[in-house]
PDB file of C-alpha atoms in Angstrom:
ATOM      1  CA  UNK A 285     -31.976  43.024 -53.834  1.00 54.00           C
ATOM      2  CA  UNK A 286     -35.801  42.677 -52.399  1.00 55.00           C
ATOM      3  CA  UNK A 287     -35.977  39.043 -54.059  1.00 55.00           C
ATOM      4  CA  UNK A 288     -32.970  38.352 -52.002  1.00 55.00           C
ATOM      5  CA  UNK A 289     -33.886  39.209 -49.261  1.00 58.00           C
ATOM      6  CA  UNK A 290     -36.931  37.480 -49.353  1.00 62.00           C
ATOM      7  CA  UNK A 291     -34.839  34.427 -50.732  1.00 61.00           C
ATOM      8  CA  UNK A 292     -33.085  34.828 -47.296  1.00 68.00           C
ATOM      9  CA  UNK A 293     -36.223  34.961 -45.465  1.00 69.00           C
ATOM     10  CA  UNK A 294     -37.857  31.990 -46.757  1.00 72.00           C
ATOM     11  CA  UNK A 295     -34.396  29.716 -46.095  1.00 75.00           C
ATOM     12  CA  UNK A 296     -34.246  31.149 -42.273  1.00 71.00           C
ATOM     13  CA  UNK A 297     -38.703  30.277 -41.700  1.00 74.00           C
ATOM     14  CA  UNK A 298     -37.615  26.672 -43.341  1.00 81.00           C
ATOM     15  CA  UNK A 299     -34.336  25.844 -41.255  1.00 77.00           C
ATOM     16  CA  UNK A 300     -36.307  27.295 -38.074  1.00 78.00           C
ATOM     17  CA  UNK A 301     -39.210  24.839 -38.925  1.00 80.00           C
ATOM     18  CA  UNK A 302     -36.957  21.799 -39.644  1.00 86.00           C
ATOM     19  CA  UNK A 303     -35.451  22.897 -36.100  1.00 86.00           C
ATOM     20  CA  UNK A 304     -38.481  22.880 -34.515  1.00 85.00           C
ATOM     21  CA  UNK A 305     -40.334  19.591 -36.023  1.00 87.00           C
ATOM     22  CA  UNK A 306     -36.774  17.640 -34.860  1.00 88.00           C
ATOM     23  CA  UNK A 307     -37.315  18.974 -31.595  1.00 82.00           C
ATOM     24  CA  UNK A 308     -41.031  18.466 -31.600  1.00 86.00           C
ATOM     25  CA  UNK A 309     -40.223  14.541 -32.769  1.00 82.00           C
ATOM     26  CA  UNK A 310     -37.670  14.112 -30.432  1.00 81.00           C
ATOM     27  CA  UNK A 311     -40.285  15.501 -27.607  1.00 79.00           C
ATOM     28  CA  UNK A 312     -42.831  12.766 -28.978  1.00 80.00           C
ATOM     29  CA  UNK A 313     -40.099   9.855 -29.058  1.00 75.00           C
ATOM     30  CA  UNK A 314     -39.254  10.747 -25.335  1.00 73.00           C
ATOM     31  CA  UNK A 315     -42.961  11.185 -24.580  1.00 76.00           C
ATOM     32  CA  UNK A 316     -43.727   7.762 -26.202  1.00 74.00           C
ATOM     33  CA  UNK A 317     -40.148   5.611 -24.237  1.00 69.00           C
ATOM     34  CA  UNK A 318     -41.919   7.018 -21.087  1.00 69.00           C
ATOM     35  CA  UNK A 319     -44.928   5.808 -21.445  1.00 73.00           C
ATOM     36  CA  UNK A 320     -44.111   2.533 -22.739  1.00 71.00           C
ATOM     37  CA  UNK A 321     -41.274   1.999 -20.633  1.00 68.00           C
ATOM     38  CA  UNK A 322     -41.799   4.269 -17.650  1.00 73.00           C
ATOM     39  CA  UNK A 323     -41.777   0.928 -15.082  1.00 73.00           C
ATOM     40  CA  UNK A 324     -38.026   0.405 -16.082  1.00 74.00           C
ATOM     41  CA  UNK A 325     -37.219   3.795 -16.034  1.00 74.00           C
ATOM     42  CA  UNK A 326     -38.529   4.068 -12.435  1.00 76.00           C
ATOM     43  CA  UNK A 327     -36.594   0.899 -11.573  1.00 76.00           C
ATOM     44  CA  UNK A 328     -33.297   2.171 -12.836  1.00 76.00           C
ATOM     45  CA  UNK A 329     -34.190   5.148 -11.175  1.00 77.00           C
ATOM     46  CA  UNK A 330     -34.390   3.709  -7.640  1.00 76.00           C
ATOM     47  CA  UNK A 331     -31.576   0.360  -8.721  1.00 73.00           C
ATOM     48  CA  UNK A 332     -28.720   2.720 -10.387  1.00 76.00           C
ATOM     49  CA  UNK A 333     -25.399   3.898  -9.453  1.00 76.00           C
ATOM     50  CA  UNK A 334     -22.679   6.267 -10.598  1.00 79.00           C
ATOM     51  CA  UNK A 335     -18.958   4.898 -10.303  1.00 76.00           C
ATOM     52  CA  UNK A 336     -16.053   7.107 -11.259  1.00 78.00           C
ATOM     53  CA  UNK A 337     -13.597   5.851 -13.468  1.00 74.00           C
ATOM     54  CA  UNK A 338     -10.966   4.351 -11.993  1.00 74.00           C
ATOM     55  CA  UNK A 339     -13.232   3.957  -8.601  1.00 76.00           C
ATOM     56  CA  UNK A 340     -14.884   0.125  -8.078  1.00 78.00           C
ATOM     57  CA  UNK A 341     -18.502  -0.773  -8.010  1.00 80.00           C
ATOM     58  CA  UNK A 342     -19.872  -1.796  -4.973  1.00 84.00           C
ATOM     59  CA  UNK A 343     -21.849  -4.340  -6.318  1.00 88.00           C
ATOM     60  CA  UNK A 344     -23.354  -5.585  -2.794  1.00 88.00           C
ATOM     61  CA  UNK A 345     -26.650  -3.616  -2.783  1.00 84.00           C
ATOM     62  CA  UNK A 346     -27.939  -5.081  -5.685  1.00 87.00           C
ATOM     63  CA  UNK A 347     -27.547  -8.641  -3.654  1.00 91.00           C
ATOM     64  CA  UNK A 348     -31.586  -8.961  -3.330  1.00 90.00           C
ATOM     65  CA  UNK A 349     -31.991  -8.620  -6.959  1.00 87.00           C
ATOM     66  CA  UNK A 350     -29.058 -10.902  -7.424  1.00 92.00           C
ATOM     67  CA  UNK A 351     -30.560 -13.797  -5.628  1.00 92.00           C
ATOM     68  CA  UNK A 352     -33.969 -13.222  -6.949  1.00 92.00           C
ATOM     69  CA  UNK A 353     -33.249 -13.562 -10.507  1.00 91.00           C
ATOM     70  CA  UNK A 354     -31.913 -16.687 -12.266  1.00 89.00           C
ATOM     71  CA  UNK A 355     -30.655 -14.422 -15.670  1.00 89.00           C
ATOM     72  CA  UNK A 356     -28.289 -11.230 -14.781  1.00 90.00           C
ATOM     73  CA  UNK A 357     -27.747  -9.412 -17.968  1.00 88.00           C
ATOM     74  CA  UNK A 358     -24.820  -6.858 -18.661  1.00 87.00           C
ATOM     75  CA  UNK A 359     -25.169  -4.161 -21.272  1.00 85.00           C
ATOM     76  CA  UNK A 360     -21.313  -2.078 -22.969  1.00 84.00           C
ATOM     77  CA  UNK A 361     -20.492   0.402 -25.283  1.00 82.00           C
ATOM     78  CA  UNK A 362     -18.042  -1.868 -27.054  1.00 84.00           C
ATOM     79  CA  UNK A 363     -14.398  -1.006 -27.816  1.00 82.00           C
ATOM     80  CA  UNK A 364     -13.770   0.641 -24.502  1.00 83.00           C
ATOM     81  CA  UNK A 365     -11.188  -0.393 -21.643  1.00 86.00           C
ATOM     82  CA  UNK A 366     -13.908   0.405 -18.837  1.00 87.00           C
ATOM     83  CA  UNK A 367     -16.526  -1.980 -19.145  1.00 87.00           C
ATOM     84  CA  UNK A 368     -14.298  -4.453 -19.053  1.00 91.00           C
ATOM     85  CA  UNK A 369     -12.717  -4.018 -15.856  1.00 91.00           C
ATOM     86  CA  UNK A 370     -16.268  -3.914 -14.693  1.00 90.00           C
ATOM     87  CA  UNK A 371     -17.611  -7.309 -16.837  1.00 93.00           C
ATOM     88  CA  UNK A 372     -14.637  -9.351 -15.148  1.00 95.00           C
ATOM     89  CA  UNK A 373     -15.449  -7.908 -11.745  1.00 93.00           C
ATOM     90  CA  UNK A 374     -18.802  -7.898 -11.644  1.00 94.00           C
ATOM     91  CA  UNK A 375     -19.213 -11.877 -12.981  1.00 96.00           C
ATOM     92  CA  UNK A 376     -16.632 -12.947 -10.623  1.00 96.00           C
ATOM     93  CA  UNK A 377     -18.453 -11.506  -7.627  1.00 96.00           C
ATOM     94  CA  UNK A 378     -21.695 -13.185  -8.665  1.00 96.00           C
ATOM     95  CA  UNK A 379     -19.743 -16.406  -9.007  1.00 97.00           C
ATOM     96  CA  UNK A 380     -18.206 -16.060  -5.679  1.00 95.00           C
ATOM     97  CA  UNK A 381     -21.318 -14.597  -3.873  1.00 95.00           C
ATOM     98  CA  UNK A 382     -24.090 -16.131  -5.982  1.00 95.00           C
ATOM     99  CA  UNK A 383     -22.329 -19.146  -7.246  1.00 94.00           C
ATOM    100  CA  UNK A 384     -23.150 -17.765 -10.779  1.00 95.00           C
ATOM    101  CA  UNK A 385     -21.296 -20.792 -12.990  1.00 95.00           C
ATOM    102  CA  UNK A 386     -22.215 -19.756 -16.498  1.00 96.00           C
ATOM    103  CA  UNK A 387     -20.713 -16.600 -18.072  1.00 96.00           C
ATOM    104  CA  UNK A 388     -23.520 -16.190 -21.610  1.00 94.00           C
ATOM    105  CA  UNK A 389     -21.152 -14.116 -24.034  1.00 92.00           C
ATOM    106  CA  UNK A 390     -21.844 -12.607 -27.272  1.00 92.00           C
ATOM    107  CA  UNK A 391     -20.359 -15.107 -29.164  1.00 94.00           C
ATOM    108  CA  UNK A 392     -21.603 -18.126 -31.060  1.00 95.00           C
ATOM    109  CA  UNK A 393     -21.418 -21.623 -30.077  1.00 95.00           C
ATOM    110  CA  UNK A 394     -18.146 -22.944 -31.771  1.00 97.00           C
ATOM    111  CA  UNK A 395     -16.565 -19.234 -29.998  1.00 97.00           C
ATOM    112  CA  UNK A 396     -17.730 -20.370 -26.743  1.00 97.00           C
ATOM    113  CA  UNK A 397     -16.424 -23.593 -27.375  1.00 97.00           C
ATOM    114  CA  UNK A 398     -12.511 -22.480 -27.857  1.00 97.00           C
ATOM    115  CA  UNK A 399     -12.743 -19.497 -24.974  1.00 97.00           C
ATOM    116  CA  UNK A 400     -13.885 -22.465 -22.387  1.00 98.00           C
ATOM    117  CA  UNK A 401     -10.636 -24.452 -23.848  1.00 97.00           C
ATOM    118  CA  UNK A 402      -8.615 -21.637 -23.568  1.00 98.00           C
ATOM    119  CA  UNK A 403      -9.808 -20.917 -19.893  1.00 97.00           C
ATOM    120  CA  UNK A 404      -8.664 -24.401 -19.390  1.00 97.00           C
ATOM    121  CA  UNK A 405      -5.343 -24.719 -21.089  1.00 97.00           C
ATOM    122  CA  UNK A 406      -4.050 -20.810 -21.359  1.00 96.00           C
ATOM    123  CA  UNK A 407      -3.063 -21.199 -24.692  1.00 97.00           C
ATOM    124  CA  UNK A 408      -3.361 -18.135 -26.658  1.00 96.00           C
ATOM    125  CA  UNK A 409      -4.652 -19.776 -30.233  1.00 96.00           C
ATOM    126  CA  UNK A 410      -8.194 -20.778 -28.798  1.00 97.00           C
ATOM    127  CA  UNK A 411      -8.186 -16.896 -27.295  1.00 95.00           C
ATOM    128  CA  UNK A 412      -7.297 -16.330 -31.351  1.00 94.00           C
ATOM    129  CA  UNK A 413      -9.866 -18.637 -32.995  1.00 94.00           C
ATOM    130  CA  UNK A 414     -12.087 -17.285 -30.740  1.00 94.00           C
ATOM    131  CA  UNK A 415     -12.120 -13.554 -31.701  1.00 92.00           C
ATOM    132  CA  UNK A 416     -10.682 -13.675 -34.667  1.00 92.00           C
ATOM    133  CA  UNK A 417     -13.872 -13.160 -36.546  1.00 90.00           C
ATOM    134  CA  UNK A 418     -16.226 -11.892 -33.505  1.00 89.00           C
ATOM    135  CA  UNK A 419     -19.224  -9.983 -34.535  1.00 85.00           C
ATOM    136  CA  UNK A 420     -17.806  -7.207 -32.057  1.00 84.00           C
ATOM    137  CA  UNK A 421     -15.510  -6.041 -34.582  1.00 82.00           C
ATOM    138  CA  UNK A 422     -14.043  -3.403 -32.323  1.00 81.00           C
ATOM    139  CA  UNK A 423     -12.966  -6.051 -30.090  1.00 78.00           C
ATOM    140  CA  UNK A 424     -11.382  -8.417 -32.311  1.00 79.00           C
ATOM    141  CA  UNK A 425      -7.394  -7.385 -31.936  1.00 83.00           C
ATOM    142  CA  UNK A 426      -8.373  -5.265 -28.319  1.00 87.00           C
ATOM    143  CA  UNK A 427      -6.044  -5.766 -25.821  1.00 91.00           C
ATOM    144  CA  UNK A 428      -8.618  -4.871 -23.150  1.00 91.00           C
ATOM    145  CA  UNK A 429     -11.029  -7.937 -24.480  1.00 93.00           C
ATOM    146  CA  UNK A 430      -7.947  -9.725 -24.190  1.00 94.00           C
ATOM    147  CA  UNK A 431      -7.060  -8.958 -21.268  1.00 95.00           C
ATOM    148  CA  UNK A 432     -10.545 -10.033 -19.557  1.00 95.00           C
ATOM    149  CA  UNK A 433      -9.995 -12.856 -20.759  1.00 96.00           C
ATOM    150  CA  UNK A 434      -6.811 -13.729 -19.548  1.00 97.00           C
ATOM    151  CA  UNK A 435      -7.995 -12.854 -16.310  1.00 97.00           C
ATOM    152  CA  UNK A 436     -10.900 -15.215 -16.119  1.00 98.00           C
ATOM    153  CA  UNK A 437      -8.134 -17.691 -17.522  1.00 98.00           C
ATOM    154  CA  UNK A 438      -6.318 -17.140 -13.786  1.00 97.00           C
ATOM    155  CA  UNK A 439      -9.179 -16.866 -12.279  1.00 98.00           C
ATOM    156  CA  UNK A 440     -11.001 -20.079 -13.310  1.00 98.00           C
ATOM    157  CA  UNK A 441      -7.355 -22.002 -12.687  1.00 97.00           C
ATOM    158  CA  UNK A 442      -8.061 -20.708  -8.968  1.00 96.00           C
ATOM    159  CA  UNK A 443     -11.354 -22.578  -9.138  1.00 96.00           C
ATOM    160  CA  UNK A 444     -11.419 -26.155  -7.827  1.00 94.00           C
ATOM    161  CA  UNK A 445     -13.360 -29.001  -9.241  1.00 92.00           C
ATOM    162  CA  UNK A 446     -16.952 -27.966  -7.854  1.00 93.00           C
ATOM    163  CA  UNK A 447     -16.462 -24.446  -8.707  1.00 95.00           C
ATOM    164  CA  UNK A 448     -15.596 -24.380 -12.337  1.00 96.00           C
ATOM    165  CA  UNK A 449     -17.414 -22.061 -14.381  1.00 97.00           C
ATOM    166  CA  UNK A 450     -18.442 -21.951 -18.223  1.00 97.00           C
ATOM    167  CA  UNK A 451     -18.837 -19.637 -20.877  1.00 97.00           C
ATOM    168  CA  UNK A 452     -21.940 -20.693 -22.712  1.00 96.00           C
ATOM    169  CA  UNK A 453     -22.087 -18.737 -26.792  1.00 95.00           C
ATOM    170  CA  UNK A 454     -25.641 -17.692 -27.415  1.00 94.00           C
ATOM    171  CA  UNK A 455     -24.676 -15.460 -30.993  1.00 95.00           C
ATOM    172  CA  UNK A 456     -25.257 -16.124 -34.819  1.00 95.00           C
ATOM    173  CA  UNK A 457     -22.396 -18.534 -36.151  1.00 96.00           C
ATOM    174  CA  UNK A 458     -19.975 -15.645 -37.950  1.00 92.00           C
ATOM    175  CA  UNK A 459     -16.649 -17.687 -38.959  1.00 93.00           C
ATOM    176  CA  UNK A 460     -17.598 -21.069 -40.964  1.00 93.00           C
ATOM    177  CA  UNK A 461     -13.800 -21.771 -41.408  1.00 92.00           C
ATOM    178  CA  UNK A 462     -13.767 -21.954 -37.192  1.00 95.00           C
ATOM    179  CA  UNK A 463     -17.116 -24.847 -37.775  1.00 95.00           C
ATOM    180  CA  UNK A 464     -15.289 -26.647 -39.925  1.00 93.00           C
ATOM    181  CA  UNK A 465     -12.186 -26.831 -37.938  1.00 93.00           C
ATOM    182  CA  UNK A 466     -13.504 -27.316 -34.622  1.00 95.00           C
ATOM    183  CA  UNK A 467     -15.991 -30.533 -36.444  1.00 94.00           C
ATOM    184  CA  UNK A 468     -12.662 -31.671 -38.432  1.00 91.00           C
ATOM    185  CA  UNK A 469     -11.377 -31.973 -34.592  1.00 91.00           C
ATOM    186  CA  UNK A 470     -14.186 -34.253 -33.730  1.00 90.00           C
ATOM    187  CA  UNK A 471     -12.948 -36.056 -36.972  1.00 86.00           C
ATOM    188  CA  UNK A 472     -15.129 -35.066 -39.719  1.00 86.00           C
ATOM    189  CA  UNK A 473     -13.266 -34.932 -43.138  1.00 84.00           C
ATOM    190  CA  UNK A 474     -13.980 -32.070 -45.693  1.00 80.00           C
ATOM    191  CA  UNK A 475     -13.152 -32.228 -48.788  1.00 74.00           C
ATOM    192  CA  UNK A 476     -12.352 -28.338 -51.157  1.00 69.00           C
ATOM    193  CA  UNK A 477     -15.954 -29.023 -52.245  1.00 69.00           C
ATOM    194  CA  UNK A 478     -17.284 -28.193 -48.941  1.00 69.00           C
ATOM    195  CA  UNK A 479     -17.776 -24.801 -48.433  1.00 78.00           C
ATOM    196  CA  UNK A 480     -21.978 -24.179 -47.999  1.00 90.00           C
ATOM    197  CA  UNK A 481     -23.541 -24.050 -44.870  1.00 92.00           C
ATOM    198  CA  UNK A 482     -25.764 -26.836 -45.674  1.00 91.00           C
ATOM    199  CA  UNK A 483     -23.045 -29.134 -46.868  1.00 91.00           C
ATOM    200  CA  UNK A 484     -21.755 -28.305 -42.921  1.00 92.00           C
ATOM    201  CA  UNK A 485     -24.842 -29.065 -41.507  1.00 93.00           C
ATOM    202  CA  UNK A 486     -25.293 -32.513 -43.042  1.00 92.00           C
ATOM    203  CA  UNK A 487     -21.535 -33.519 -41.943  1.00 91.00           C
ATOM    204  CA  UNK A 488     -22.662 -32.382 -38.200  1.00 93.00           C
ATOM    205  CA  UNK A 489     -25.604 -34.112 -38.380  1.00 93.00           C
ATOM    206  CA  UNK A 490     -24.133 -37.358 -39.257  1.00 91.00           C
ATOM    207  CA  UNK A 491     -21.623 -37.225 -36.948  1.00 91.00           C
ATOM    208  CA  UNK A 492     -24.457 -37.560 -33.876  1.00 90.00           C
ATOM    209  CA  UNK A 493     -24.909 -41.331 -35.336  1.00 87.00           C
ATOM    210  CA  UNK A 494     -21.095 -42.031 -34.816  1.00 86.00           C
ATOM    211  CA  UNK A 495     -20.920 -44.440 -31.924  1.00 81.00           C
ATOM    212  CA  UNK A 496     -17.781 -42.870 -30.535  1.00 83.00           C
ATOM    213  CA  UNK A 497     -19.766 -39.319 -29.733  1.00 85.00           C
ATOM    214  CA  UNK A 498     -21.060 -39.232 -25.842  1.00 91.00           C
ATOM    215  CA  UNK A 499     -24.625 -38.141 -25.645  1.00 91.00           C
ATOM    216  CA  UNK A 500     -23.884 -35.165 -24.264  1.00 91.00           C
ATOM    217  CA  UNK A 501     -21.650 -33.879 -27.458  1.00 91.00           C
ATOM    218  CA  UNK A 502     -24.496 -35.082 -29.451  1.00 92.00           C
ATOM    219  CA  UNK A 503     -26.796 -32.714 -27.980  1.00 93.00           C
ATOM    220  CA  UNK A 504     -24.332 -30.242 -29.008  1.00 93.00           C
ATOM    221  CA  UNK A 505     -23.922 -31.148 -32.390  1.00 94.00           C
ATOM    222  CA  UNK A 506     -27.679 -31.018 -32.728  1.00 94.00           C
ATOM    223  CA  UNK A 507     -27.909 -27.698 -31.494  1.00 95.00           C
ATOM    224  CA  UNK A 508     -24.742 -26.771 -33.725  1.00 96.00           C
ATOM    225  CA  UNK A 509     -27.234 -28.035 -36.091  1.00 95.00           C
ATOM    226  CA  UNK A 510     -30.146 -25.587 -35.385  1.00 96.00           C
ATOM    227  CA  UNK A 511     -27.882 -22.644 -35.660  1.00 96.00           C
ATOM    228  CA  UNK A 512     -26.697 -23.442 -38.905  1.00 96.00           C
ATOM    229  CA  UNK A 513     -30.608 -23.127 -39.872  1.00 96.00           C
ATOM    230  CA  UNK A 514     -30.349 -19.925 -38.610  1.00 96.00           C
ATOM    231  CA  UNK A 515     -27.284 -18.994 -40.797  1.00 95.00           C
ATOM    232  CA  UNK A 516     -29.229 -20.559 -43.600  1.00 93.00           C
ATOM    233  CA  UNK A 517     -32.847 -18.956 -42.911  1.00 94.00           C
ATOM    234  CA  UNK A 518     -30.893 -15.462 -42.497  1.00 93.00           C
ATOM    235  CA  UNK A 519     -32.099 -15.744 -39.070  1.00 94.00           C
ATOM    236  CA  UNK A 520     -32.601 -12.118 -37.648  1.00 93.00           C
ATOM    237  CA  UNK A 521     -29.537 -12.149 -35.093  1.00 92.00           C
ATOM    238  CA  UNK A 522     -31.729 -11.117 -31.792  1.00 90.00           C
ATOM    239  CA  UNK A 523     -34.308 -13.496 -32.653  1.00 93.00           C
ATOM    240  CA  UNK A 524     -31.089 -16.157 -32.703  1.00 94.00           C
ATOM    241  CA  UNK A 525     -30.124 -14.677 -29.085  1.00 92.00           C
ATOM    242  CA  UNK A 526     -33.565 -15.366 -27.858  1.00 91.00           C
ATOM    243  CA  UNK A 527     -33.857 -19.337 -29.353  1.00 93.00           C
ATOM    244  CA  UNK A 528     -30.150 -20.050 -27.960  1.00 91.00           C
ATOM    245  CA  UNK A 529     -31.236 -18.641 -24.532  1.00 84.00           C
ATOM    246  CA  UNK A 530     -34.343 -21.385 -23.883  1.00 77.00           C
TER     247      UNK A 530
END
């Protein structure tokens, strides 16, 4: 009965230690973010605000930082209806206020391509091509991703000429059968033997020499290109973010 208890003794000091080093480790990982970070920290401080669901942002008194910054990123927990409501309000404030005319979304190049078709036609297949295989799983068949969209659809049909907007796709390619459809559209020809990443690449790179492609969808090809590198180099997907942003 003593060895038990002593048994029981032992397993209580051990679990009261393991408690204590997490919260000793957690103390040090808090410790180190502040010091580190403790600039932003002090920013978001002074720069934050708490909305209540179903309440709307006033987005107004972050108008100095607004015009004083060229870049305006938006962070989400992804899945949820919320952060919608507030991406779609928020952009098309700084797009009426700021005259913000490029929307950078978390989707790839080819992506981009078919959301800025579908914001100009309606038509619910580019929406489909578009998602279908989004890295965001959790927003691939979400009607609140959806949604958004279909609102920025309306919205940029409000839009004259001048005041057209763009979504610009800044992600790792994810869905190779969406390449090869959207070059086959631009009237490259693959054959059942094409299925790498490199065999892609040297189809989009010949297609820049075609006499029939404008400059400007050359560029684009090119940088179609460079992201199939990526792909190929098993480009870490932030560093990708970061190269597509320059």
């Amino acid at each position: 009965m003593r060895f038990v208890w002593k048994g029981i003794k032992w397993i209580f000091k051990i679990v009261v230690g393991i408690i204590l080093l997490i919260f000793i480790a957690y103390g040090l990982f808090l410790a180190v973010e502040y010091i580190t970070g403790n600039k932003f920290v002090d920013y978001l401080k002074k720069n934050s605000d708490t909305v209540a669901i179903g309440d709307s942002f006033d987005f107004s008194k972050f108008d100095n930082s607004f015009s004083e910054n060229d870049l305006i990123l938006v962070g989400e927990i992804h899945g949820f209806h919320e952060p919608q409501i507030v991406d779609y309000n928020l952009f098309t404030y700084l797009h009426k206020k700021h005259k913000v005319n490029f929307y950078f979304a978390e989707v790839d190049l080819v992506q981009a391509h078919y959301l800025n078709e579908y914001l100009k036609t309606g038509q619910e297949e580019h929406l489909d091509s578009a998602l279908k295989k989004w890295a965001v799983i959790q927003g691939r068949d979400n009607e609140s991703y959806y949604n958004k969209y279909r609102k920025l659809h309306n919205y940029y049909t409000e839009q004259d000429s001048s005041s057209k907007f763009k979504i610009i796709g800044v992600d790792k390619l994810q869905d190779k059968s969406l390449v090869k459809h959207y070059l086959s559209g631009l009237g490259v020809s693959f054959d059942s033997t094409s299925k790498t990443w490199e065999q892609i690449k040297t189809a989009t790179v010949q297609l820049t020499s075609d006499s029939l492609i404008s400059p400007q969808m050359s560029k684009e090809l090119l940088r179609l290109a460079l992201n199939i590198d990526f792909v190929n180099e098993k480009a870490n997907r932030d560093n990708v973010f970061f190269e597509n942003f320059k």
